[in-house]
Coordinates of C-alpha atoms and ligand atoms in Angstrom, one line a residue:
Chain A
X1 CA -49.0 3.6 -25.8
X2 CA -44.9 2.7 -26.1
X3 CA -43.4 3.1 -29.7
X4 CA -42.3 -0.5 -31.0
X5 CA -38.2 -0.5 -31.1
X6 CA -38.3 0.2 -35.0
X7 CA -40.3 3.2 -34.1
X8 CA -37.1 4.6 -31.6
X9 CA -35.0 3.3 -34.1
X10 CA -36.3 5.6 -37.3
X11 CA -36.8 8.0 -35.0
X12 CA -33.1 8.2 -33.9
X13 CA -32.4 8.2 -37.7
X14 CA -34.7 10.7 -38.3
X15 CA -33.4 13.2 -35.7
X16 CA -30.0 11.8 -35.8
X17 CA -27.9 15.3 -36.3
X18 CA -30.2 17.1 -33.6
X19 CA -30.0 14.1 -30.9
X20 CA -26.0 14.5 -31.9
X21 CA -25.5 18.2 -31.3
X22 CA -27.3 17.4 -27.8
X23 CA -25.4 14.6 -27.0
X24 CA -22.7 16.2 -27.0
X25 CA -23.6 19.2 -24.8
X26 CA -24.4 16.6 -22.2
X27 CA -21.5 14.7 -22.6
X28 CA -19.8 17.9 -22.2
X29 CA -20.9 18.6 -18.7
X30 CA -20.7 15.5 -17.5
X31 CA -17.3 15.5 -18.3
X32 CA -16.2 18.8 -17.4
X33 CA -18.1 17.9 -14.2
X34 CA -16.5 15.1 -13.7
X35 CA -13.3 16.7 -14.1
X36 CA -13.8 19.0 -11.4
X37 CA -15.2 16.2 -9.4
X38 CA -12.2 14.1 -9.2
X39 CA -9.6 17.1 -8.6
X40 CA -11.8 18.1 -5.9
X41 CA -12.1 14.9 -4.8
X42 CA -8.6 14.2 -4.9
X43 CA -8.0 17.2 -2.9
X44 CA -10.4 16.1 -0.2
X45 CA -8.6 12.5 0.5
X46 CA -5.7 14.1 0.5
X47 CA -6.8 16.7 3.2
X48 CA -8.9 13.8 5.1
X49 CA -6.1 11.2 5.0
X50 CA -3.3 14.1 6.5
X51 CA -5.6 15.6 9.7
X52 CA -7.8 12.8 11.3
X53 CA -9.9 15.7 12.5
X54 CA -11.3 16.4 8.8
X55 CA -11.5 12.3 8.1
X56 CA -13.6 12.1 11.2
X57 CA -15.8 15.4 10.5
X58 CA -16.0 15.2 6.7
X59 CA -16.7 11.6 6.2
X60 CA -20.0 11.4 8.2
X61 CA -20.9 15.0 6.9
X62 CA -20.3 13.4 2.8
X63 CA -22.5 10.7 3.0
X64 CA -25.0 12.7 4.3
X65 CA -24.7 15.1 2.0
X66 CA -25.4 12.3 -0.4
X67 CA -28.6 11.4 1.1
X68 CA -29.9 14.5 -0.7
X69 CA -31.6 13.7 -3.9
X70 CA -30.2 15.2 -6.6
X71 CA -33.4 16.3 -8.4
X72 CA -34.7 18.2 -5.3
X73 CA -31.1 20.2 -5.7
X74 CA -31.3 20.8 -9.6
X75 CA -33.4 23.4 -9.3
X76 CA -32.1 25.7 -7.3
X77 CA -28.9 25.8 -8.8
X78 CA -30.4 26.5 -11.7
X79 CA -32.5 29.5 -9.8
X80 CA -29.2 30.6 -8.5
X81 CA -26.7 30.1 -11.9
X82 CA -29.6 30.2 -14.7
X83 CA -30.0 27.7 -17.8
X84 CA -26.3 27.7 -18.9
X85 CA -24.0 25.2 -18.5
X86 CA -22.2 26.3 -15.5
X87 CA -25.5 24.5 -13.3
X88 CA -24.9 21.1 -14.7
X89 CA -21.3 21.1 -13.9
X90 CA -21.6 22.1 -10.3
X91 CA -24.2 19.6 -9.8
X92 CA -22.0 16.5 -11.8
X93 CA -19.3 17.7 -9.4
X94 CA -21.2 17.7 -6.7
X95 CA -22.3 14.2 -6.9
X96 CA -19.2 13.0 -8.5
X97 CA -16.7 13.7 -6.3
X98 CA -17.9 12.1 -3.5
X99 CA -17.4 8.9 -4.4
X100 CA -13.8 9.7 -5.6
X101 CA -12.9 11.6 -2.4
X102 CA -14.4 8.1 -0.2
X103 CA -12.6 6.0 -2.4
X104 CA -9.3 7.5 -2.1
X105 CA -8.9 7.9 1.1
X106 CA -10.2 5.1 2.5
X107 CA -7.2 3.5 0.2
X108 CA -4.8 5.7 1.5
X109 CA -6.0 4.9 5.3
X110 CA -5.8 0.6 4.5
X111 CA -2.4 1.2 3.5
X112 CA -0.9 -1.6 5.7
X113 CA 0.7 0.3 9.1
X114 CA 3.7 -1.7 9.3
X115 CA 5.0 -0.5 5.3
X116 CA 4.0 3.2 6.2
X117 CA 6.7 2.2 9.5
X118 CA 9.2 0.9 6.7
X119 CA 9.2 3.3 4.6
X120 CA 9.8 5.4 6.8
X121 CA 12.5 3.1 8.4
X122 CA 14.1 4.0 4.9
X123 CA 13.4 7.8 5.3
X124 CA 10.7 8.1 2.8
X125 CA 9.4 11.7 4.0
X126 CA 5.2 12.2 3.4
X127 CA 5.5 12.9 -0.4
X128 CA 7.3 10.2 -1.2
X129 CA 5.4 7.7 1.0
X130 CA 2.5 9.1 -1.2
X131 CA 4.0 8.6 -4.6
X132 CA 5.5 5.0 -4.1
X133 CA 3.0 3.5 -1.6
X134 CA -0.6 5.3 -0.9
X135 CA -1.2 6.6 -4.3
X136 CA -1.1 3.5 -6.1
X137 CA -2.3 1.2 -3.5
X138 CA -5.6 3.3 -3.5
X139 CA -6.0 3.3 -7.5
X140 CA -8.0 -0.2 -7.7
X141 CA -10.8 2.0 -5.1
X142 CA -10.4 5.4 -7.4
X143 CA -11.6 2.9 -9.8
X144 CA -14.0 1.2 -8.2
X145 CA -15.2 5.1 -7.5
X146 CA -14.9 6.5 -11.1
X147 CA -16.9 3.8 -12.1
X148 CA -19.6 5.0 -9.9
X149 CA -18.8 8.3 -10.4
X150 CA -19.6 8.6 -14.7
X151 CA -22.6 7.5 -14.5
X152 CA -23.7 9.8 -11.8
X153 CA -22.3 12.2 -13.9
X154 CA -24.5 11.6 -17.2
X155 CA -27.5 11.3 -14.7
X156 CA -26.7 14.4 -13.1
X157 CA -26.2 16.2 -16.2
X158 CA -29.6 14.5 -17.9
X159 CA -31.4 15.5 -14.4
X160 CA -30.1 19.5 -14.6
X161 CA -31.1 19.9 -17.8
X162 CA -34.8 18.8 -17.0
X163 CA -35.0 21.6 -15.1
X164 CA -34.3 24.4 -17.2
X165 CA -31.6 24.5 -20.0
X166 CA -31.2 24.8 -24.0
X167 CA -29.3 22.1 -25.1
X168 CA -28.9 18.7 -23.7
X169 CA -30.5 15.5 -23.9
X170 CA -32.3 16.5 -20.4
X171 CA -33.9 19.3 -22.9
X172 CA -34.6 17.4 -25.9
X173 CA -36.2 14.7 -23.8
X174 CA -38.4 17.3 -22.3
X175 CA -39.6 18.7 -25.5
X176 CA -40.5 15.4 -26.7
X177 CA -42.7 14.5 -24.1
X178 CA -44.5 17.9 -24.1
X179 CA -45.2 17.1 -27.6
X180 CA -45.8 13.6 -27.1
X181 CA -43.5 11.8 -29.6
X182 CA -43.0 9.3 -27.6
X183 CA -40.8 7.4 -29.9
X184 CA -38.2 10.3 -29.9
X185 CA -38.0 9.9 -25.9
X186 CA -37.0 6.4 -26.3
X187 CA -34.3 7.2 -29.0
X188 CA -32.9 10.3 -26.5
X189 CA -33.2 7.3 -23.3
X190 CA -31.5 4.4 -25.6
X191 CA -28.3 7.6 -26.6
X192 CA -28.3 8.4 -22.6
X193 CA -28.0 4.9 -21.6
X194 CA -25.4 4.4 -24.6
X195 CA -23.3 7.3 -23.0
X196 CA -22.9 5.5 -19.7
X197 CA -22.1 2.3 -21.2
X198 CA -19.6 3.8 -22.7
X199 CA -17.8 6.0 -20.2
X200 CA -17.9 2.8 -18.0
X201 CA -16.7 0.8 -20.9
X202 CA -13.8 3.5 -21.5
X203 CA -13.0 3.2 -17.5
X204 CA -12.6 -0.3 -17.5
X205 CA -10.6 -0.7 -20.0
X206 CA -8.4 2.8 -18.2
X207 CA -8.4 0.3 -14.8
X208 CA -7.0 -3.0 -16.6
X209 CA -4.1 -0.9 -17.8
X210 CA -3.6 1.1 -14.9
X211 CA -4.3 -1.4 -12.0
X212 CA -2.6 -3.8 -13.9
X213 CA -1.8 -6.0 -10.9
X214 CA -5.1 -7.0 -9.6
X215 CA -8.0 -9.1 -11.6
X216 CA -10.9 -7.4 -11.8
X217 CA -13.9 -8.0 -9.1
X218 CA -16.6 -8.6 -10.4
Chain B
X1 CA 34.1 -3.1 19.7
X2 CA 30.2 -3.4 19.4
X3 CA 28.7 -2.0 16.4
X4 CA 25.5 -1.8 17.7
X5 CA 24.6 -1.6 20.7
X6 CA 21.5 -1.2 23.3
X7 CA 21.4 0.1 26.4
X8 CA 18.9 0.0 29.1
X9 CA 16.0 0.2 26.7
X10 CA 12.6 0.7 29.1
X11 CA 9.8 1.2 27.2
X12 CA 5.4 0.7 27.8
X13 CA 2.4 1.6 26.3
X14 CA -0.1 3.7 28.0
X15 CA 1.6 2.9 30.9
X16 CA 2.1 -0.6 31.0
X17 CA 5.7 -1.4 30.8
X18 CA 6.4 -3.9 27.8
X19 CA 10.2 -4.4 27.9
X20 CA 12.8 -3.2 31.2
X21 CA 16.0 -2.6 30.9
X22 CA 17.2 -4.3 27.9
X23 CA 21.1 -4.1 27.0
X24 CA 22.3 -6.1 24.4
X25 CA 25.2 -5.6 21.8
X26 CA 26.0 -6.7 18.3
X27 CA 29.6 -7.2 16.8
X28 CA 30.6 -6.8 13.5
X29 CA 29.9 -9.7 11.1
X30 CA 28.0 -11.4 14.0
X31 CA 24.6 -13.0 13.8
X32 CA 22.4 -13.0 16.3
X33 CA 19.2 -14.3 17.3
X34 CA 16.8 -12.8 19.7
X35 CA 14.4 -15.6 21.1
X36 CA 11.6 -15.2 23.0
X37 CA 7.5 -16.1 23.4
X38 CA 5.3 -14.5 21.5
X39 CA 4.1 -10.7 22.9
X40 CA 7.0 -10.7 25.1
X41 CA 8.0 -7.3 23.6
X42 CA 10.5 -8.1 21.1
X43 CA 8.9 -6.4 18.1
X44 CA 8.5 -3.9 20.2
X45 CA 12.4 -3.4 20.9
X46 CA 13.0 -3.9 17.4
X47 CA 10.4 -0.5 16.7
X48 CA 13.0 1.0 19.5
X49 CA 16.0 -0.1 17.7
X50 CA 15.5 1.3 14.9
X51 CA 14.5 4.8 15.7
X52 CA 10.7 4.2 14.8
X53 CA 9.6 4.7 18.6
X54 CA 11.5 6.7 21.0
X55 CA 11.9 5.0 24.3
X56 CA 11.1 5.5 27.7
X57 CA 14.8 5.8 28.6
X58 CA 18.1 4.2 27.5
X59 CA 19.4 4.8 24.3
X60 CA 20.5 3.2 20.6
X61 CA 24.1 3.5 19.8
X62 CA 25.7 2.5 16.2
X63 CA 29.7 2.8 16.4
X64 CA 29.5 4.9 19.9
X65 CA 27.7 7.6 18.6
X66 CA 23.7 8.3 19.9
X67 CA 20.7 7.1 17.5
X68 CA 17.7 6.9 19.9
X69 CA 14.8 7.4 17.8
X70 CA 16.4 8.4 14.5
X71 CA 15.0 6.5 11.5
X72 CA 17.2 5.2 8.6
X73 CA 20.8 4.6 10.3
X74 CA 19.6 0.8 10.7
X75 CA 18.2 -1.6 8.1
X76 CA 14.9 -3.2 9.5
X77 CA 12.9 -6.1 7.7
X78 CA 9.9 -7.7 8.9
X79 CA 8.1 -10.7 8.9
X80 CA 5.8 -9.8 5.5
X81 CA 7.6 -9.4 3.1
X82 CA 6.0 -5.6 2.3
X83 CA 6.6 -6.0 -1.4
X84 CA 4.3 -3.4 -3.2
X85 CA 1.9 -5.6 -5.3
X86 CA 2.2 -3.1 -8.2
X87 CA 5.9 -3.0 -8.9
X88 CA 7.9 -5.4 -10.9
X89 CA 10.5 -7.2 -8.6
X90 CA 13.5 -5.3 -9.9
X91 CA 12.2 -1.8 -8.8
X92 CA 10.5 -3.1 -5.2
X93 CA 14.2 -4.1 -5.1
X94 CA 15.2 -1.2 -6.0
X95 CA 13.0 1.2 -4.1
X96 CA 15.7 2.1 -1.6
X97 CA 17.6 4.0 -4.4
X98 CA 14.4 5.8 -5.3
X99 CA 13.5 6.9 -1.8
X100 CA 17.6 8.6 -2.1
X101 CA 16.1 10.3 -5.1
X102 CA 17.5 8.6 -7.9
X103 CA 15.3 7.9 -11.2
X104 CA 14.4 5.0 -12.0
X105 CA 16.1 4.2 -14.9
X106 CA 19.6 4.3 -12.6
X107 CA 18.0 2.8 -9.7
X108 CA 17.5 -0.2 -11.6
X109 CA 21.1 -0.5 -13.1
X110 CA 22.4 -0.5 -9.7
X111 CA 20.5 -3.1 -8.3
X112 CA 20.4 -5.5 -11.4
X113 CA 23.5 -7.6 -11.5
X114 CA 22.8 -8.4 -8.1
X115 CA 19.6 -11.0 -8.9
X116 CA 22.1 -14.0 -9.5
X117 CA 23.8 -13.4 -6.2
X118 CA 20.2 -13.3 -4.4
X119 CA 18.9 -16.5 -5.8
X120 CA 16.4 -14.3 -8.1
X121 CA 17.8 -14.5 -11.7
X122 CA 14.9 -14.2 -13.9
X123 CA 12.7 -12.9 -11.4
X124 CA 13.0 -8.9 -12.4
X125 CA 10.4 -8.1 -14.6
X126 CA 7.8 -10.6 -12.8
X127 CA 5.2 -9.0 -9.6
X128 CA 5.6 -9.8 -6.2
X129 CA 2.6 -12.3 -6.7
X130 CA 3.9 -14.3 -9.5
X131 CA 7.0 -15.2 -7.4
X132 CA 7.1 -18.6 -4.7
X133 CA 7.1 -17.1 -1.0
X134 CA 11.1 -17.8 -0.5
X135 CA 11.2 -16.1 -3.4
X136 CA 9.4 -13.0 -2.3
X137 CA 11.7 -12.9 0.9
X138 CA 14.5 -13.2 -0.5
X139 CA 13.4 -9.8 -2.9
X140 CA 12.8 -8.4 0.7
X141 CA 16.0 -9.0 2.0
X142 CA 17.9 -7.7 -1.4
X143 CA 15.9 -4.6 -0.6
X144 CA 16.6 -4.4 2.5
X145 CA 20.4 -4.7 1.5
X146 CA 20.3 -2.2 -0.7
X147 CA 19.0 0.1 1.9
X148 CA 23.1 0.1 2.6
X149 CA 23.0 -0.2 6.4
X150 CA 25.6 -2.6 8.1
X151 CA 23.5 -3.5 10.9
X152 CA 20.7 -5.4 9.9
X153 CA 17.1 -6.3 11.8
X154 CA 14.8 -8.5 10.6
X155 CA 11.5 -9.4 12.4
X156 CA 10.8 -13.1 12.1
X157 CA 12.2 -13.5 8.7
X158 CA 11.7 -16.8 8.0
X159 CA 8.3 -17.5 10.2
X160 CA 6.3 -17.2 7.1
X161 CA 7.9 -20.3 5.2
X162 CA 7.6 -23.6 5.2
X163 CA 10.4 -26.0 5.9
X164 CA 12.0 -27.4 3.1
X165 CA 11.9 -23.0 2.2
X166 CA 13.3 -22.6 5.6
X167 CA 16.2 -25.2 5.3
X168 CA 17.4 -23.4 2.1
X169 CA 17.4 -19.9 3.3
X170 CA 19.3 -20.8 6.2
X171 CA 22.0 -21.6 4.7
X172 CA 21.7 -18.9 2.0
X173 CA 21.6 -16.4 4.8
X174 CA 24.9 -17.1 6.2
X175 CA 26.4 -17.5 3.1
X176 CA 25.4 -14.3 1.8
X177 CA 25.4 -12.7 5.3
X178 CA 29.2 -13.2 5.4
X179 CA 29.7 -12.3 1.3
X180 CA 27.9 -8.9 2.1
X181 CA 29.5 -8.6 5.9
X182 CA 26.2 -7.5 7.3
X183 CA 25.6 -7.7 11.2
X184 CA 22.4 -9.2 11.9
X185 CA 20.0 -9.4 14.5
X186 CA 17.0 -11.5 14.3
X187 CA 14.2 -12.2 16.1
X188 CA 12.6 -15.8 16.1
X189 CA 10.4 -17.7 18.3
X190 CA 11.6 -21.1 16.7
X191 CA 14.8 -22.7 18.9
X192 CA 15.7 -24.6 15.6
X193 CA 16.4 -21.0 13.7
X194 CA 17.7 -19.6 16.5
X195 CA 20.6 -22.7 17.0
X196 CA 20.9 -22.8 13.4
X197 CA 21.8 -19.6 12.1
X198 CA 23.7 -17.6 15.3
X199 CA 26.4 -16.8 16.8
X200 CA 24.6 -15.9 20.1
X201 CA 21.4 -16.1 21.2
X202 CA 19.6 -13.6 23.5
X203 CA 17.0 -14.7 25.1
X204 CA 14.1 -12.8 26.9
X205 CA 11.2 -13.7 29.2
X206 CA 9.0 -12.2 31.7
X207 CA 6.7 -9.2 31.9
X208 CA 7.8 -7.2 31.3
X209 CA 10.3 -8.9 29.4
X210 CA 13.9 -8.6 30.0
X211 CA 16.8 -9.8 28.5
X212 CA 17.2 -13.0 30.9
X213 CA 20.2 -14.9 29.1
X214 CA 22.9 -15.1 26.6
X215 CA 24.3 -18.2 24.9
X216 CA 27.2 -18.6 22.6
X217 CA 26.5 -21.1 19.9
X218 CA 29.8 -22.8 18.4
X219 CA 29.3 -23.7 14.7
X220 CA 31.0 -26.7 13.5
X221 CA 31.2 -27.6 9.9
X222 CA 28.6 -27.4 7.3
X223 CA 24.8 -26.0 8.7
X224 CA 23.4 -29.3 7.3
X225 CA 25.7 -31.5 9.3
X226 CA 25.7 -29.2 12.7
X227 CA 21.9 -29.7 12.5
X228 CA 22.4 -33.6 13.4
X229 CA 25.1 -33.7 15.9
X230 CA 24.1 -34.0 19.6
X231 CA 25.7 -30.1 20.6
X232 CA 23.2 -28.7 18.4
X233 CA 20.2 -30.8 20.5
X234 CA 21.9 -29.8 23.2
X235 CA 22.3 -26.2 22.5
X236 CA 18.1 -26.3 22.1
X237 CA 17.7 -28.0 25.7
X238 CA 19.4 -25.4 26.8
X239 CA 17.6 -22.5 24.8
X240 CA 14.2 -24.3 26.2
X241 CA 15.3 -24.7 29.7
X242 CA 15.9 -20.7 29.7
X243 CA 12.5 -19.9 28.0
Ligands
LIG1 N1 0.7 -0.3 19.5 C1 0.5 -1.0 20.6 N2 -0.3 -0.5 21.6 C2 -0.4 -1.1 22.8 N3 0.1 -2.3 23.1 C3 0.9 -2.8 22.2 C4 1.1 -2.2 20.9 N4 2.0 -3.1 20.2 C5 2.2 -4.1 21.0 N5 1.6 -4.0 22.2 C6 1.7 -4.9 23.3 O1 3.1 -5.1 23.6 C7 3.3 -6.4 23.9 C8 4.5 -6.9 23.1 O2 4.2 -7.0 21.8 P1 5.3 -7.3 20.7 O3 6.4 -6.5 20.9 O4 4.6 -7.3 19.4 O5 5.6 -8.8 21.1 P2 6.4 -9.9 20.2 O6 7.0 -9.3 19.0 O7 7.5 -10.4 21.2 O8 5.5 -11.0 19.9 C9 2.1 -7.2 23.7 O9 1.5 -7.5 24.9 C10 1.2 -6.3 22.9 O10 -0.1 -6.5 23.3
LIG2 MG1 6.6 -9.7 17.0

């Protein structure tokens, strides 16, 4: 029994200032996760690109680590941290930064041998070969990552709030299908897909500014 | 007095000696070519030479005093061109005044009315990729002047071009060589190059490989002339005789 579009579509107008106040709880986690995603992440290339023994131990240890489904973790963070808010962000940065922290260094490391040897021919010490060369020859990856990397987050902040939680589009979604008003579920699916459109949208249009340089792969 | 000078460089990887005992010596306003076959060792010296790799034994010496291994005394371009992809020309240019810590407002004003003088007027605000590949050495070798290092050692500098490019920056070279009063030693694998643009040519064989001869080249007249007259072919029968 799916609701016919206009159905979603007077049912988004109908419970537009509800489906608002939880969109933007869950846009609020995914954000803030995010955030804490990509400074960890940033950290982490920075520590894997300086000691090879962390590139070489971490790297293989991150991706499986991703392997992990995120809905089989959900719940017990939200056992161990309750139905707040503070859940959703660990899991967002959890499966954001990931991505960011591959992306980056693996930029960093295909920095071309032979320029880290001139700069330093020129005495560029390790920050500055970081600032002029590695840091902006890895931001078309970062890029590449973040793309990745929102819409995990608005899927990992939809998939924490399932579990347990008292705002969110996760929750509201839930609610609607216990009662069975179907048509409000495809309203609250039609706002999370929006969301991601849009962080990706607001990314891409971040990368053609920043990484300025290079076209964009499609 | 040399300038520069080598002596006795030894050095291998992992045990396998690359180069042996290599001496050689570079005077003031001189250029000079270093010729050899391909994996004979030469980049290798040139690593050596300027402080990137410490060798084996012998040591680096710029005016007398001791620079084995020290990084930054000598200028040192190679064969790509290294511009960064996401700088305008006039601060790739320029990137030798920002490693010295100056912003980059001033970094630019000091290199700027230098682009006429380089061949690159116009070029400032335009990437790396937008400019022709003479083009994008010749930004290479500006940066690697500004570095402000007499001696100069560039790795197959022109290898990368074709001819008619080749021809041109020659000529340019010595011309602005001499304007600048740069030292130069270059490495080439082309006996053309090597004829064309030096003073002396070094030239090294073997394995591992050795300095095995040095020729004077006498310059007559314009470069474009020189390059027809029979010393010149002769001066490259002799260069291939020696490889
Ligand atoms: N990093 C390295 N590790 C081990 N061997 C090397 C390395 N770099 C160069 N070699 C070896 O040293 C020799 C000389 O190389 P190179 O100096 O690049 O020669 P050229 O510049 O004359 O072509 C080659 O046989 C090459 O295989
Ligand atoms: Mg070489």
């Amino acid at each position: 029994m799916l609701p016919s579009p206009w159905d979603a579509v007077s049912a988004f107008v109908d419970d537009f200032s509800i489906l608002m106040k939880h969109t933007l709880t869950t846009v609020a986690e995914a954000l803030i996760g995010l955030a804490v995603g990509i400074v960890v992440g940033f950290a982490m290339a920075i520590i894997m690109d300086r000691f090879n023994l962390f590139y070489f131990g971490f790297r293989p240890l991150l991706i499986v680590t991703q392997t992990v489904p995120t809905i089989a973790i959900a719940p017990l963070f939200a056992l161990w941290l309750g139905y707040g808010i503070a859940p959703k962000i660990l899991l967002v940065s959890l499966t954001t930064f990931f991505p960011i922290a591959v992306g980056l260094v693996d930029g960093y490391r295909s920095v071309d041998s032979d320029m880290v040897d001139l700069m330093r021919s020129m005495g560029a010490n390790e920050w500055k070969l970081f600032r002029f060369v590695k840091f902006p020859s890895a931001l078309p990856n970062f890029f590449s990552a973040l793309k990745i990397s929102v819409t995990y987050s608005v899927v990992g902040a939809v998939i924490s709030e399932w579990v347990g939680g008292v705002n969110g589009l996760g929750v509201y979604m839930i609610r609607v299908k216990n009662s069975y008003s179907y048509d409000k579920m495809f309203a609250a699916i039609i706002l999370v897909v929006a969301v991601s459109l849009i962080f990706m949208a607001v990314v891409n249009i971040l990368r053609r500014y920043i990484v300025f340089w290079k076209a964009e792969i499609k | 007095m040399a300038i520069f000078e080598a002596r006795n460089i030894t050095q291998s990887y992992e045990g396998v000696p690359i180069i042996e005992d290599i001496c050689l010596a570079l005077n003031h306003g001189e250029v000079v070519c270093l010729i050899g076959a391909s994996g004979v060792g030469k980049s290798t010296l040139f690593q050596v030479l300027s402080g990137m790799k410490k060798p084996d034994s012998g040591g680096v010496f710029l005016n007398g005093e001791d620079i084995t291994g020290k990084t930054g005394m000598v200028s040192y371009m190679l064969q790509k061109d290294m511009l960064l992809p996401f700088m305008n020309v006039i601060d790739n240019v320029a990137l030798p005044y920002r490693l010295k810590g100056f912003k980059k407002k001033e970094a630019r004003e000091k290199v700027r009315s230098y682009f006429g003088q380089f061949g690159l007027e116009g070029a400032q605000d335009k990437l790396p990729d937008q400019l022709s590949g003479g083009m994008r050495q010749r930004a290479a070798f500006m940066r690697t002047y500004f570095f402000g290092r007499e001696v100069v050692l560039l790795d197959e500098p022109f290898s990368a071009l074709d001819e008619l490019t080749k021809a041109d920056l020659y000529e340019w070279y010595l011309n602005i060589g001499g304007e600048l009063g740069l030292a130069t030693l270059f490495i080439s694998h082309s006996l053309e190059e090597a004829v064309s643009l030096s003073n002396r040519v070094y030239v090294m064989s073997g394995v591992p490989g050795r300095i095995e001869a040095e020729v004077a080249i006498k310059r007559r007249g314009s470069l474009r002339e020189f390059c027809s007259t029979s010393e010149f072919s002769e001066y490259k029968n002799r260069l291939r005789d020696l490889l």
